[in-house]
C-alpha cells in the first residue's frame, strides 16, 4: 500500500555569488506576431547592472527563449563580461544550448542553439542552468514591460515601473 505525501520542500534559486561572475536571467513575452525578450544582468551581489531587450520576429516559445539566450551571450561578450551564468525557464532551450547536447536536438532551434554555444565559448567561463519561474520574475516582468512599451536595447532603469523589480507584480 502506497502513501501519498505532500511535497513540502522549499524551492530556492542558487545563483553564483562569487566575485567576478555575472548572473543573467532571460525571459520572453510572446505577442500575436512577434516577441520581446530580455536579459537581466546582475553582479555577484544581485545588483542590476543592465537589462537588455530585443524584439524577435518569431512566436515559437522555445525558439524565442533560445534566441534570447544567444542574444544575451552576444551582449555579454560585447560588454566584456568574462564569466556569466545564464538562466532560462525553458528546459528544452537549455538542453539544446548545452554543450553536452549532441542528440535529440530540436531542429527548429538548432541554429540559435549553435549561436549561443559560439558566443558563450568566447567568454572566459560560463554556466547554463534552469531557473524556476518563481525566481525569474524580474526577467518576466521586464519582458512584459518591454513588449508593452516597444522598448529595445539597454533599458533605462529609471523609466521602468518600480513594481517590475518585485515578485508581486500582476500583469
Coordinates of C-alpha atoms in Angstrom, one line a residue:
X1 CA 0.0 0.0 0.0
X2 CA 1.5 3.3 -1.0
X3 CA 1.1 6.5 0.9
X4 CA 0.6 9.9 -0.7
X5 CA 2.8 12.6 0.8
X6 CA 2.5 16.3 0.2
X7 CA 5.5 18.0 -1.3
X8 CA 6.8 20.3 1.3
X9 CA 10.3 21.2 0.3
X10 CA 11.1 24.9 -0.1
X11 CA 12.4 25.8 -3.5
X12 CA 15.4 28.0 -3.7
X13 CA 17.3 29.5 -6.5
X14 CA 21.1 29.3 -6.2
X15 CA 22.9 31.8 -8.3
X16 CA 26.6 32.4 -8.4
X17 CA 27.7 34.7 -5.7
X18 CA 31.4 34.5 -6.4
X19 CA 33.1 37.9 -7.2
X20 CA 33.8 38.3 -10.9
X21 CA 30.7 36.4 -12.1
X22 CA 27.6 37.8 -13.7
X23 CA 24.2 36.3 -13.4
X24 CA 22.0 36.6 -16.4
X25 CA 18.3 35.7 -16.3
X26 CA 16.3 35.7 -19.5
X27 CA 12.7 35.6 -20.4
X28 CA 10.3 36.5 -23.2
X29 CA 6.9 37.9 -23.8
X30 CA 5.2 36.5 -26.8
X31 CA 2.7 38.6 -28.7
X32 CA 0.5 37.7 -31.7
X33 CA 3.1 38.3 -34.4
X34 CA 6.4 38.9 -32.5
X35 CA 8.0 38.5 -29.2
X36 CA 10.1 40.7 -26.8
X37 CA 12.9 39.1 -24.9
X38 CA 15.1 40.5 -22.1
X39 CA 18.3 39.6 -20.4
X40 CA 18.7 40.9 -16.8
X41 CA 22.4 41.1 -15.9
X42 CA 23.2 41.2 -12.2
X43 CA 26.6 41.2 -10.5
X44 CA 27.5 38.6 -7.8
X45 CA 25.8 40.7 -5.2
X46 CA 22.5 40.7 -7.1
X47 CA 22.7 44.3 -8.1
X48 CA 21.1 45.0 -11.5
X49 CA 23.8 46.2 -13.9
X50 CA 21.8 46.1 -17.2
X51 CA 18.5 45.0 -18.7
X52 CA 18.9 44.3 -22.4
X53 CA 15.8 43.9 -24.5
X54 CA 15.2 42.8 -28.1
X55 CA 12.2 42.4 -30.4
X56 CA 12.2 38.9 -32.0
X57 CA 10.3 38.1 -35.2
X58 CA 9.1 34.7 -34.0
X59 CA 6.3 33.3 -31.8
X60 CA 7.5 29.8 -31.1
X61 CA 8.2 29.9 -27.4
X62 CA 11.2 27.5 -27.4
X63 CA 12.8 29.3 -30.4
X64 CA 12.3 32.7 -28.8
X65 CA 13.7 31.6 -25.5
X66 CA 16.8 30.1 -27.2
X67 CA 17.2 33.2 -29.3
X68 CA 17.2 35.4 -26.2
X69 CA 19.9 33.2 -24.7
X70 CA 22.0 33.7 -27.8
X71 CA 21.4 37.4 -27.8
X72 CA 22.3 37.5 -24.1
X73 CA 25.6 35.7 -24.7
X74 CA 26.4 38.1 -27.5
X75 CA 25.6 41.1 -25.3
X76 CA 27.8 39.7 -22.5
X77 CA 30.7 39.1 -24.9
X78 CA 30.4 42.6 -26.5
X79 CA 30.3 44.2 -23.0
X80 CA 33.4 42.3 -21.8
X81 CA 31.6 40.2 -19.2
X82 CA 34.2 37.4 -18.7
X83 CA 32.2 35.0 -16.5
X84 CA 28.5 34.6 -16.9
X85 CA 25.9 32.2 -15.5
X86 CA 22.9 32.2 -17.9
X87 CA 19.5 31.2 -16.5
X88 CA 16.3 30.4 -18.5
X89 CA 13.0 28.9 -17.5
X90 CA 12.6 26.8 -20.8
X91 CA 14.1 23.4 -20.3
X92 CA 14.1 22.5 -24.0
X93 CA 16.0 25.7 -24.9
X94 CA 18.5 25.0 -22.1
X95 CA 19.1 21.4 -23.1
X96 CA 19.6 22.4 -26.8
X97 CA 22.0 25.2 -25.9
X98 CA 24.0 22.9 -23.6
X99 CA 27.4 21.9 -24.8
X100 CA 26.5 18.3 -23.9
X101 CA 23.5 18.2 -26.3
X102 CA 24.5 16.2 -29.4
X103 CA 21.5 14.0 -29.8
X104 CA 17.7 14.6 -29.6
X105 CA 18.2 18.2 -30.7
X106 CA 15.2 20.3 -31.5
X107 CA 15.7 21.0 -35.2
X108 CA 13.7 24.2 -35.0
X109 CA 16.2 25.8 -32.7
X110 CA 19.5 24.2 -33.6
X111 CA 20.7 27.3 -35.4
X112 CA 20.2 29.6 -32.4
X113 CA 21.5 26.9 -30.0
X114 CA 24.7 26.9 -32.1
X115 CA 24.8 30.7 -32.0
X116 CA 24.6 30.6 -28.2
X117 CA 27.3 28.0 -28.0
X118 CA 29.6 30.0 -30.3
X119 CA 29.1 33.3 -28.3
X120 CA 29.3 31.7 -24.9
X121 CA 32.5 29.8 -25.7
X122 CA 34.2 33.2 -26.4
X123 CA 33.7 34.1 -22.7
X124 CA 36.3 33.2 -20.1
X125 CA 33.8 30.9 -18.4
X126 CA 30.1 30.4 -18.5
X127 CA 27.3 28.2 -17.0
X128 CA 23.8 27.5 -18.2
X129 CA 21.0 26.5 -15.9
X130 CA 17.3 26.3 -15.5
X131 CA 15.6 28.9 -13.2
X132 CA 12.3 28.2 -11.6
X133 CA 9.7 30.6 -13.0
X134 CA 9.0 31.7 -9.4
X135 CA 12.5 33.2 -9.2
X136 CA 12.6 34.6 -12.8
X137 CA 10.0 37.3 -12.0
X138 CA 12.4 40.3 -12.8
X139 CA 13.1 39.0 -16.3
X140 CA 9.5 38.0 -16.8
X141 CA 8.2 41.4 -15.7
X142 CA 10.8 43.2 -17.7
X143 CA 9.9 41.3 -20.9
X144 CA 6.2 42.2 -20.4
X145 CA 7.2 45.9 -19.8
X146 CA 9.4 45.9 -22.9
X147 CA 6.5 44.4 -25.0
X148 CA 4.0 47.0 -23.7
X149 CA 6.4 49.9 -24.4
X150 CA 8.0 48.6 -27.6
X151 CA 11.4 49.0 -25.8
X152 CA 14.6 47.5 -27.2
X153 CA 18.3 47.9 -26.4
X154 CA 19.7 48.6 -22.9
X155 CA 16.7 49.7 -20.9
X156 CA 16.8 52.9 -18.8
X157 CA 16.0 51.5 -15.3
X158 CA 14.8 54.9 -14.2
X159 CA 11.9 54.9 -16.7
X160 CA 10.7 51.5 -15.7
X161 CA 7.8 50.9 -13.3
X162 CA 9.4 50.1 -9.9
X163 CA 7.0 47.2 -9.5
X164 CA 8.9 45.3 -12.2
X165 CA 11.6 44.6 -9.7
X166 CA 9.2 43.0 -7.3
X167 CA 7.7 39.5 -7.5
X168 CA 4.2 40.8 -6.6
X169 CA 3.5 42.5 -10.0
X170 CA 0.3 41.4 -11.7
X171 CA 0.1 41.5 -15.5

